[in-house]
Coordinates of C-alpha atoms in Angstrom, one line a residue:
Chain A
M1 CA 0.0 -0.1 0.2
T2 CA 1.2 3.3 -0.6
T3 CA 0.1 4.9 2.3
L4 CA 2.6 6.4 4.1
P5 CA 4.3 4.7 7.5
T6 CA 3.3 6.8 10.9
S7 CA 6.9 6.5 11.9
T8 CA 9.7 5.1 10.4
D9 CA 12.8 3.6 13.2
K10 CA 15.3 5.4 11.4
K11 CA 15.4 8.6 9.2
L12 CA 18.3 8.3 7.2
G13 CA 19.4 11.3 4.9
L14 CA 21.8 14.0 3.9
V15 CA 22.9 17.1 5.4
I16 CA 24.4 19.4 2.3
D17 CA 26.6 21.9 3.6
L18 CA 26.0 25.2 1.1
D19 CA 29.1 26.6 2.5
T20 CA 32.0 24.1 1.8
C21 CA 30.2 23.1 -1.7
V22 CA 32.1 24.4 -4.4
G23 CA 30.0 23.6 -7.5
C24 CA 32.3 20.8 -9.2
H25 CA 29.3 18.5 -9.8
A26 CA 31.8 15.3 -8.6
C27 CA 28.7 14.0 -6.9
V28 CA 26.4 14.5 -10.0
V29 CA 29.1 12.1 -11.4
S30 CA 29.5 9.6 -8.7
C31 CA 25.8 9.2 -8.4
K32 CA 25.1 8.8 -12.2
G33 CA 28.4 6.3 -12.4
W34 CA 26.9 4.4 -9.4
N35 CA 23.5 4.3 -9.7
T36 CA 23.7 3.8 -13.7
E37 CA 24.9 0.2 -12.8
N38 CA 23.2 -0.8 -9.8
Y39 CA 19.8 -0.4 -8.2
G40 CA 17.2 -0.8 -10.7
A41 CA 16.8 0.3 -14.6
P42 CA 20.3 2.1 -15.9
L43 CA 20.5 6.2 -16.1
S44 CA 19.9 6.8 -19.7
D45 CA 21.1 9.7 -21.7
Q46 CA 19.7 10.9 -24.9
N47 CA 21.6 12.8 -27.9
A48 CA 24.6 12.4 -25.6
Y49 CA 27.0 13.3 -28.1
S50 CA 24.9 16.3 -29.8
G51 CA 23.8 19.6 -28.8
A52 CA 20.4 19.1 -27.5
A53 CA 21.8 16.2 -24.8
S54 CA 19.4 15.1 -22.2
G55 CA 19.6 12.6 -19.5
T56 CA 18.3 11.0 -16.4
F57 CA 20.0 12.2 -13.2
L58 CA 19.4 11.8 -9.2
N59 CA 21.2 14.4 -8.4
R60 CA 22.0 18.2 -9.7
V61 CA 23.5 21.0 -8.6
H62 CA 21.9 24.4 -9.2
S63 CA 24.0 27.9 -8.3
Y64 CA 22.4 30.8 -7.4
E65 CA 23.5 34.1 -6.6
V66 CA 22.2 35.8 -3.6
Q67 CA 22.6 39.7 -3.4
P68 CA 22.6 41.2 0.4
A69 CA 21.2 44.5 0.7
D70 CA 24.0 46.5 1.5
K71 CA 26.9 43.7 0.9
A72 CA 28.9 41.8 -2.3
A73 CA 26.6 39.2 -4.3
Q74 CA 27.4 35.6 -3.4
L75 CA 27.4 32.7 -5.2
I76 CA 25.9 29.6 -4.1
H77 CA 25.9 26.0 -5.3
F78 CA 23.2 24.2 -4.6
P79 CA 23.3 20.1 -4.9
K80 CA 19.5 18.9 -4.9
S81 CA 18.2 15.0 -5.0
C82 CA 15.3 13.4 -3.1
L83 CA 14.9 14.5 0.2
H84 CA 13.1 11.3 1.7
C85 CA 10.4 13.4 2.8
E86 CA 8.5 12.1 6.1
D87 CA 5.2 13.3 4.3
A88 CA 6.2 11.9 1.0
P89 CA 3.4 13.1 -1.6
C90 CA 5.2 11.2 -4.0
V91 CA 4.4 8.3 -2.0
T92 CA 0.5 8.6 -1.4
V93 CA -0.2 9.6 -5.2
C94 CA 0.9 6.3 -6.7
P95 CA -1.7 4.3 -8.1
T96 CA 0.5 1.1 -8.3
G97 CA 2.5 0.9 -4.9
A98 CA 5.5 1.0 -6.7
S99 CA 6.6 3.9 -4.8
Y100 CA 6.8 3.2 -0.8
K101 CA 8.8 4.8 1.9
R102 CA 10.6 2.2 3.8
V103 CA 9.2 1.7 7.8
E104 CA 13.3 0.8 8.9
D105 CA 15.1 3.2 7.3
G106 CA 12.8 5.7 5.8
I107 CA 14.2 5.7 2.5
V108 CA 11.9 6.4 -0.5
L109 CA 12.0 4.1 -3.4
V110 CA 10.7 2.8 -6.5
N111 CA 9.5 -0.9 -7.2
E112 CA 10.6 -0.5 -10.9
K113 CA 8.6 -3.9 -11.7
D114 CA 5.3 -2.0 -10.5
C115 CA 6.0 1.3 -12.1
I116 CA 3.5 2.1 -14.9
G117 CA 5.4 5.4 -15.6
C118 CA 2.3 7.5 -15.4
G119 CA 4.2 10.5 -13.9
L120 CA 2.1 11.4 -11.2
C121 CA 4.9 11.2 -8.3
A122 CA 7.0 13.5 -10.3
W123 CA 4.0 16.0 -10.3
A124 CA 3.9 15.7 -6.6
C125 CA 7.4 16.3 -5.6
P126 CA 8.1 19.7 -5.3
Y127 CA 11.8 19.3 -5.6
G128 CA 12.1 17.9 -9.2
A129 CA 13.8 15.0 -7.5
R130 CA 12.1 12.3 -9.8
E131 CA 12.8 12.0 -13.4
L132 CA 11.2 9.8 -15.6
D133 CA 13.9 7.9 -17.6
A134 CA 13.3 8.4 -21.6
E135 CA 14.2 5.1 -22.2
E136 CA 13.4 2.5 -19.8
K137 CA 9.9 4.4 -19.1
V138 CA 10.1 4.1 -15.2
M139 CA 10.5 6.7 -12.6
K140 CA 14.1 7.1 -11.5
K141 CA 15.0 8.7 -7.9
C142 CA 17.7 8.7 -5.4
T143 CA 17.9 5.4 -3.6
L144 CA 20.5 6.9 -0.6
C145 CA 22.6 4.1 -2.6
V146 CA 20.5 1.5 -0.4
D147 CA 22.8 -0.6 -2.4
R148 CA 25.9 0.5 -0.8
I149 CA 25.0 1.6 2.8
Y150 CA 23.8 -1.9 4.0
N151 CA 26.7 -3.5 1.0
T152 CA 29.2 -5.8 3.6
N153 CA 30.7 -6.5 0.3
L154 CA 32.5 -3.0 0.0
P155 CA 34.9 -1.6 2.5
E156 CA 33.5 -0.1 5.5
E157 CA 34.3 3.5 4.3
D158 CA 32.6 2.8 0.9
R159 CA 29.3 2.0 3.0
Q160 CA 27.6 5.5 2.4
P161 CA 26.2 7.0 -0.7
A162 CA 28.5 7.5 -3.3
C163 CA 27.9 11.6 -3.5
V164 CA 29.3 11.9 -0.1
R165 CA 31.9 9.2 -0.6
T166 CA 32.9 11.3 -3.3
C167 CA 32.6 15.1 -2.3
P168 CA 36.1 16.3 -2.2
A169 CA 35.1 19.3 -0.1
G170 CA 33.5 17.4 2.7
A171 CA 29.8 19.0 1.8
R172 CA 28.0 16.3 2.4
H173 CA 27.0 14.1 5.1
F174 CA 25.2 11.1 5.3
G175 CA 23.3 9.8 8.6
D176 CA 20.4 9.1 10.8
L177 CA 18.3 12.1 11.3
G178 CA 16.2 10.7 13.3
D179 CA 18.7 10.2 16.4
P180 CA 19.8 13.7 18.1
D181 CA 22.7 12.6 19.3
S182 CA 24.2 11.3 15.6
D183 CA 26.9 13.5 13.9
V184 CA 24.1 14.8 11.4
S185 CA 21.8 16.0 14.3
Q186 CA 24.5 17.8 15.7
L187 CA 25.3 19.1 12.8
V188 CA 22.2 20.2 12.0
A189 CA 21.4 21.7 15.7
E190 CA 24.9 23.5 15.6
R191 CA 24.7 25.1 12.1
G192 CA 20.7 26.0 11.6
G193 CA 19.9 23.3 9.2
F194 CA 16.7 24.0 7.3
D195 CA 14.1 22.4 5.1
L196 CA 13.6 23.4 1.7
M197 CA 9.9 24.8 0.9
P198 CA 8.8 23.9 4.7
E199 CA 5.2 25.6 3.3
Q200 CA 4.6 22.3 1.3
G201 CA 4.3 20.4 4.2
T202 CA 6.4 17.7 3.0
K203 CA 8.6 17.5 6.0
P204 CA 12.0 16.5 4.1
V205 CA 14.5 14.2 6.3
N206 CA 17.4 15.9 4.1
K207 CA 18.7 19.4 5.6
Y208 CA 20.6 22.3 4.2
L209 CA 23.6 24.1 6.0
P210 CA 23.4 27.7 5.3
P211 CA 26.3 29.7 3.9
R212 CA 28.3 30.8 6.8
P213 CA 27.7 35.1 7.3
K214 CA 30.6 37.0 5.6
D215 CA 33.8 38.1 7.3
V216 CA 34.2 42.2 7.0
E217 CA 37.3 42.5 6.2
P218 CA 39.8 44.5 8.1
E219 CA 41.4 47.4 7.0
F220 CA 45.2 46.1 7.5
D221 CA 47.6 47.4 4.8
I222 CA 49.1 50.6 5.7
L223 CA 50.0 51.3 2.6
A224 CA 46.4 51.0 1.3
P225 CA 45.6 54.9 1.4
Y226 CA 48.5 55.3 -0.8
L227 CA 47.2 53.2 -3.2
E228 CA 43.7 54.7 -3.6
P229 CA 42.5 55.3 -7.3
I230 CA 43.1 58.3 -9.2
A231 CA 40.6 61.5 -7.9
T232 CA 38.1 61.9 -10.3
D233 CA 38.7 65.5 -9.9
G234 CA 42.0 65.1 -11.0
K235 CA 44.5 68.0 -11.2
G236 CA 47.6 68.8 -13.0
F237 CA 48.5 66.6 -16.0
V238 CA 45.5 63.8 -15.5
G239 CA 43.1 66.9 -15.0
W240 CA 44.2 68.5 -18.2
L241 CA 43.8 65.2 -19.8
D242 CA 40.6 64.8 -18.6
K243 CA 39.4 68.1 -19.9
A244 CA 41.0 68.0 -23.3
L245 CA 39.5 64.6 -24.0
S246 CA 36.1 65.6 -23.0
A247 CA 36.5 68.3 -25.4
L248 CA 36.8 66.4 -28.1
P249 CA 33.7 65.3 -30.4
G250 CA 31.7 62.7 -28.5
G251 CA 34.1 62.8 -25.5
A252 CA 32.5 61.9 -22.2
K253 CA 31.7 64.9 -19.9
Chain B
M1 CA 2.7 22.0 -17.1
H2 CA 3.3 20.0 -20.3
P3 CA -0.1 20.0 -21.9
A4 CA 0.4 16.5 -23.3
P5 CA -2.4 15.6 -26.1
S6 CA -3.1 12.3 -24.4
V7 CA -4.7 13.7 -20.8
I8 CA -6.4 17.0 -23.1
I9 CA -8.0 14.1 -24.8
F10 CA -8.4 12.3 -22.1
T11 CA -10.4 14.7 -19.6
T12 CA -12.3 16.4 -22.1
F13 CA -13.9 13.4 -23.9
S14 CA -14.2 11.2 -20.7
G15 CA -15.5 14.4 -18.9
L16 CA -18.4 14.5 -21.5
G17 CA -18.9 10.7 -22.0
F18 CA -19.7 10.4 -18.0
G19 CA -22.0 13.6 -18.2
L20 CA -24.0 11.8 -20.6
L21 CA -24.1 8.4 -18.8
F22 CA -25.2 10.4 -15.6
W23 CA -28.0 11.8 -17.3
L24 CA -28.8 8.8 -18.9
G25 CA -28.5 6.5 -15.3
I26 CA -31.4 9.3 -13.8
D27 CA -33.5 9.6 -16.8
A28 CA -37.1 8.8 -15.9
T29 CA -38.0 8.0 -19.2
A30 CA -34.5 6.9 -20.6
P31 CA -34.9 6.4 -24.6
T32 CA -35.2 2.7 -25.5
G33 CA -33.8 0.3 -28.7
W34 CA -31.9 1.8 -31.1
V35 CA -32.3 5.3 -29.8
A36 CA -30.8 4.2 -26.5
F37 CA -28.1 2.5 -28.5
V38 CA -27.2 5.3 -30.0
F39 CA -26.9 7.6 -27.0
F40 CA -24.7 4.6 -25.0
A41 CA -22.5 4.2 -27.9
I42 CA -21.8 7.9 -27.9
A43 CA -21.4 7.7 -24.2
Y44 CA -19.3 5.1 -24.1
L45 CA -17.3 5.9 -27.2
M46 CA -16.5 9.2 -25.2
A47 CA -15.6 7.4 -22.2
V48 CA -13.5 4.7 -23.0
G49 CA -11.8 6.4 -26.2
G50 CA -10.6 9.1 -23.2
L51 CA -10.0 6.6 -21.0
V52 CA -7.7 5.0 -23.9
A53 CA -6.0 7.7 -24.6
S54 CA -5.0 8.6 -21.2
T55 CA -3.0 5.2 -21.3
F56 CA -0.6 6.6 -23.8
H57 CA 1.1 8.7 -21.8
L58 CA 1.8 5.8 -19.3
G59 CA 5.7 4.2 -20.0
H60 CA 4.2 0.8 -19.3
P61 CA 0.5 0.7 -20.2
E62 CA 0.8 -2.9 -20.0
R63 CA 1.0 -2.8 -15.8
A64 CA -1.8 -0.7 -16.1
I65 CA -4.1 -3.5 -14.1
K66 CA -2.0 -2.8 -10.9
A67 CA -3.2 1.0 -10.6
F68 CA -6.5 -0.6 -9.5
S69 CA -4.6 -1.3 -6.3
Q70 CA -4.2 1.6 -4.1
W71 CA -7.1 3.3 -3.7
R72 CA -6.6 4.1 -0.2
S73 CA -4.6 7.0 -0.9
S74 CA -4.5 7.7 -4.2
W75 CA -7.2 9.5 -6.2
L76 CA -5.5 7.8 -9.5
S77 CA -6.1 4.2 -8.2
R78 CA -9.3 5.7 -7.1
E79 CA -10.7 6.9 -10.6
G80 CA -9.6 3.7 -12.3
I81 CA -11.7 2.4 -9.8
A82 CA -14.8 4.5 -10.1
A83 CA -14.5 4.3 -14.3
V84 CA -14.7 0.7 -14.3
F85 CA -17.5 0.2 -11.9
T86 CA -19.2 2.9 -13.6
L87 CA -18.8 1.7 -17.3
L88 CA -19.6 -1.9 -16.1
I89 CA -23.2 -1.4 -14.2
M90 CA -23.9 1.3 -16.7
A91 CA -23.3 -1.5 -19.5
L92 CA -26.0 -3.6 -18.0
Y93 CA -28.3 -0.7 -17.1
G94 CA -27.9 -0.2 -21.5
A95 CA -28.6 -3.8 -22.4
G96 CA -31.9 -4.0 -20.4
L97 CA -32.8 -0.7 -22.3
V98 CA -31.5 -1.6 -25.8
F99 CA -32.2 -5.0 -25.8
F100 CA -35.2 -5.8 -23.7
G101 CA -37.2 -2.2 -23.6
A102 CA -36.6 -2.5 -19.5
Q103 CA -35.1 0.3 -17.3
W104 CA -33.6 -0.7 -14.3
S105 CA -33.7 2.2 -12.5
P106 CA -31.6 1.4 -9.9
L107 CA -29.1 0.2 -11.8
G108 CA -29.3 3.9 -13.3
W109 CA -29.0 5.8 -10.5
L110 CA -26.0 3.3 -9.2
G111 CA -24.1 4.0 -12.4
A112 CA -25.3 7.7 -12.6
L113 CA -23.6 8.0 -9.2
G114 CA -20.5 6.3 -10.2
A115 CA -19.7 9.0 -13.2
L116 CA -20.0 11.6 -10.6
A117 CA -17.7 9.5 -9.2
T118 CA -15.4 9.4 -11.7
V119 CA -15.5 12.9 -12.6
F120 CA -14.6 13.6 -9.3
T121 CA -11.7 11.5 -8.8
T122 CA -10.4 12.8 -12.0
S123 CA -10.5 16.4 -10.9
M124 CA -9.0 15.5 -7.7
I125 CA -5.6 13.9 -9.3
Y126 CA -5.3 17.5 -10.3
T127 CA -6.5 19.2 -7.6
Q128 CA -4.4 17.2 -4.8
L129 CA -1.3 18.7 -6.1
K130 CA -0.2 21.2 -3.7
T131 CA 3.1 21.5 -6.2
V132 CA 0.7 23.0 -8.6
P133 CA -1.0 26.0 -7.0
R134 CA -3.6 27.0 -9.6
W135 CA -5.1 23.5 -9.2
H136 CA -4.9 23.2 -5.6
H137 CA -8.3 25.0 -5.4
W138 CA -12.2 24.3 -5.1
T139 CA -12.3 25.4 -8.6
T140 CA -10.9 22.3 -10.4
P141 CA -13.4 20.0 -9.1
A142 CA -16.3 22.6 -9.6
L143 CA -15.0 23.0 -12.7
F144 CA -14.7 19.4 -14.2
L145 CA -18.3 18.5 -12.4
A146 CA -20.0 21.8 -13.8
L147 CA -18.1 21.0 -17.5
S148 CA -19.2 17.0 -17.5
L149 CA -22.9 17.4 -16.3
G150 CA -23.4 20.5 -18.7
G151 CA -21.7 18.9 -21.8
G152 CA -23.4 15.8 -20.7
A153 CA -27.0 17.6 -20.7
L154 CA -25.7 19.2 -23.8
L155 CA -25.4 15.7 -25.7
S156 CA -28.5 14.2 -24.1
G157 CA -30.6 17.2 -25.4
R158 CA -31.8 18.7 -22.5
V159 CA -31.6 22.3 -23.4
T160 CA -32.9 24.0 -20.1
V161 CA -30.8 22.1 -17.8
A162 CA -27.9 22.6 -20.2
L163 CA -28.6 25.9 -20.3
V164 CA -28.2 26.3 -16.6
L165 CA -24.9 24.3 -16.3
L166 CA -23.2 25.6 -19.1
L167 CA -23.7 29.1 -17.7
V168 CA -22.5 27.6 -14.2
A169 CA -19.6 26.1 -15.7
A170 CA -18.6 29.3 -17.9
A171 CA -18.7 31.5 -14.3
V172 CA -16.9 28.7 -12.4
Q173 CA -14.1 28.6 -15.5
I174 CA -14.1 33.0 -15.2
A175 CA -13.7 32.1 -11.1
A176 CA -11.0 29.7 -11.8
W177 CA -8.6 32.2 -13.8
Y178 CA -9.1 35.1 -11.8
F179 CA -8.2 33.3 -8.5
G180 CA -5.8 31.0 -10.5
D181 CA -3.7 34.0 -11.6
T182 CA -2.7 34.7 -8.3
R183 CA -2.1 31.7 -6.6
L184 CA 1.4 30.6 -7.2
K185 CA 2.2 33.8 -5.5
A186 CA -0.6 33.3 -2.8
S187 CA 1.1 29.5 -2.2
G188 CA 3.9 31.4 -0.4
T189 CA 6.0 29.4 -2.3
S190 CA 9.3 31.4 -4.1
L191 CA 12.8 30.8 -5.1
A192 CA 13.5 32.6 -1.7
S193 CA 11.4 29.3 0.1
A194 CA 13.2 27.2 -2.5
T195 CA 16.6 27.6 -2.1
G196 CA 16.2 28.1 2.1
L197 CA 18.6 31.4 1.0
G198 CA 15.8 34.6 1.2
G199 CA 17.0 35.1 4.3
I200 CA 20.4 36.6 2.9
G201 CA 19.2 38.3 0.0
E202 CA 17.6 38.6 -3.1
V203 CA 17.7 35.1 -4.6
R204 CA 18.7 34.7 -8.9
A205 CA 19.1 31.5 -10.6
F206 CA 22.8 31.9 -11.7
E207 CA 23.3 28.8 -13.4
P208 CA 21.4 25.8 -14.4
P209 CA 22.7 22.2 -13.4
H210 CA 22.9 21.3 -17.1
T211 CA 23.8 22.8 -20.2
G212 CA 20.8 21.0 -22.2
T213 CA 17.4 20.5 -21.0
N214 CA 15.7 17.8 -18.9
Y215 CA 12.7 15.9 -18.4
L216 CA 11.5 18.2 -15.2
L217 CA 12.0 21.2 -17.7
K218 CA 9.9 19.7 -20.6
E219 CA 7.4 18.0 -18.1
F220 CA 6.8 21.0 -15.7
V221 CA 7.9 24.4 -17.1
H222 CA 5.6 25.3 -20.6
V223 CA 6.2 28.8 -21.5
V224 CA 5.9 29.3 -25.5
G225 CA 2.1 29.0 -25.3
R226 CA 1.1 30.9 -22.5
K227 CA 1.9 33.5 -24.5
H228 CA -1.4 33.8 -26.3
A229 CA -3.8 32.8 -23.0
T230 CA -5.8 35.7 -23.2
Q231 CA -6.7 35.3 -26.6
L232 CA -7.4 31.4 -26.3
R233 CA -9.5 32.2 -23.0
L234 CA -11.5 34.2 -24.9
I235 CA -12.0 31.7 -27.6
T236 CA -12.7 29.2 -25.1
L237 CA -15.4 31.1 -23.2
L238 CA -16.7 31.9 -27.0
L239 CA -16.5 28.3 -28.0
A240 CA -17.3 26.2 -25.3
F241 CA -20.2 28.2 -23.6
A242 CA -21.2 31.8 -25.6
V243 CA -22.2 29.4 -29.1
P244 CA -23.5 26.7 -27.3
I245 CA -25.9 28.6 -25.1
A246 CA -26.8 31.1 -28.1
I247 CA -28.2 28.0 -29.6
L248 CA -30.1 26.7 -27.1
L249 CA -31.7 30.2 -26.6
L250 CA -32.4 30.1 -30.3
G251 CA -34.3 26.9 -30.2
V252 CA -32.5 23.4 -31.5
N253 CA -32.7 21.7 -34.3
H254 CA -30.5 18.5 -35.4
I255 CA -28.1 20.6 -36.9
T256 CA -27.5 23.4 -34.9
A257 CA -27.8 20.7 -31.7
L258 CA -24.8 19.2 -33.6
L259 CA -23.3 22.8 -34.3
A260 CA -23.5 23.4 -30.5
V261 CA -21.8 20.3 -29.3
V262 CA -19.1 20.4 -32.1
S263 CA -18.4 24.1 -30.7
H264 CA -18.5 23.0 -27.1
I265 CA -16.1 20.3 -27.6
A266 CA -13.7 22.5 -29.2
G267 CA -14.0 25.2 -26.8
V268 CA -13.4 22.6 -23.8
L269 CA -10.6 20.9 -25.8
C270 CA -9.2 24.5 -25.9
L271 CA -10.5 25.1 -22.0
R272 CA -7.9 21.8 -20.9
W273 CA -4.9 22.7 -23.0
L274 CA -5.4 26.2 -21.3
F275 CA -5.8 24.2 -17.7
F276 CA -2.1 22.1 -18.2
A277 CA -0.1 25.6 -20.3
Q278 CA -1.1 27.7 -17.5
A279 CA -0.2 25.7 -14.6
E280 CA 2.8 26.3 -12.9
H281 CA 4.5 23.7 -11.0
V282 CA 6.7 24.9 -8.4
V283 CA 10.0 23.0 -9.5
G284 CA 10.0 25.3 -12.1
L285 CA 11.7 27.8 -9.3
Y286 CA 15.0 26.1 -8.9
Y287 CA 15.3 26.9 -12.7
G288 CA 14.3 30.9 -12.3
K289 CA 11.3 29.8 -14.6
R290 CA 7.5 29.3 -14.0

């Protein structure tokens, strides 16, 4: 049944640090690499070598410019994948029972053998976490690398989602967000982790850590005043040059 | 949202077909014999034709039978069950009228109720989606029901009832457009809430995650067709409502009735195209689009 469990034993999920993400897309590549050859149908590409390439990805990195009122603009890289919501609207809309949320760890998965490819779960997801594969015609989504995290054939350090394992900046963290003492829960509490689109009522498990406030640079260089740019009300040669050039036809006044 | 022809055809024709089945079901003096055959044939062609069209947008239509299993949570599953139930009951009721000249009224009433339930559950597939604020509103089921009942009345030749219901449907459609145009803004979902970065300053999509397009943009961000929305709204009002209403007022014969029906269907197709093309999915915000 695609009704949601009232509670799950664990709430496995990701914590993504928007302060440290450098926007390298390594998580995108490692995710596609792992998931195209493991759990379920492969992640196909269409016209991969043409100008109109597209393909299925379970994780994508957006970049946003944020302009504070009185400071310099910030560029923030923003990885986005399934948030494994507690109140996952994608699960309840599924007519076949293909979509489900696991009681043991809260991971939201698709049983691809039951998926009719109607796309309604992707319609119900506010985050764009689900993509219908154009080749296999079934719904693909982040599995939280369910085939890695419990996989005893892998060395212990590899038993975490591919995106977390590969992140060179340490911007991605994996753990049980239902346990208040876990490392990820501590990190969220410490850094003020937040939900995406809380008004949608999905109660996402994945949390995002905000960029840290920018430092205000102190005046540390005693020579700086001497390096100030040439004054606009130039005197002497510069002043003469300014006037002479302005006097030319079409010259800037 | 992407206005897929399969769902436009499905919602338009199934709505009309089940609307006609409703009126046939509650008709105290239902037609019998060949006349009944023609009415039921039209109703089934539309209702079943629409349902078949809807399977064209499935990735795996061969597994469609599984869609009847999740009625506890899924409106799509409920719709499938309601549709099949209604079609089976009305087939029995219709067989009585066509072949035996007998009107088994309780079956008709049950079928009429099923037809209403089918149209309502269809509308709830869209209404339930918080991700599409324009649809997440009482006007969506109201419009689906008014159009289905009005169109069904028109098809079954009920002049006064059709007149009233088409006027109601037109009013509901105008209300849906009026409220719909501000629904995304009123939903409180914005790029600021989507990224959680609004507290720092004004957020702008700087660079998309890929150079090409993707499933999400194709399915949820439809921009091109919105440019003629105002003209299409006028055409919708004219074809779906004004022309049939004028014909009903001026008096109907077989030719003008056909004209009214054709005009109404063309108008509803246009209306449904707008229903999808103008619906903004919140995921577009992540891409700086609507």
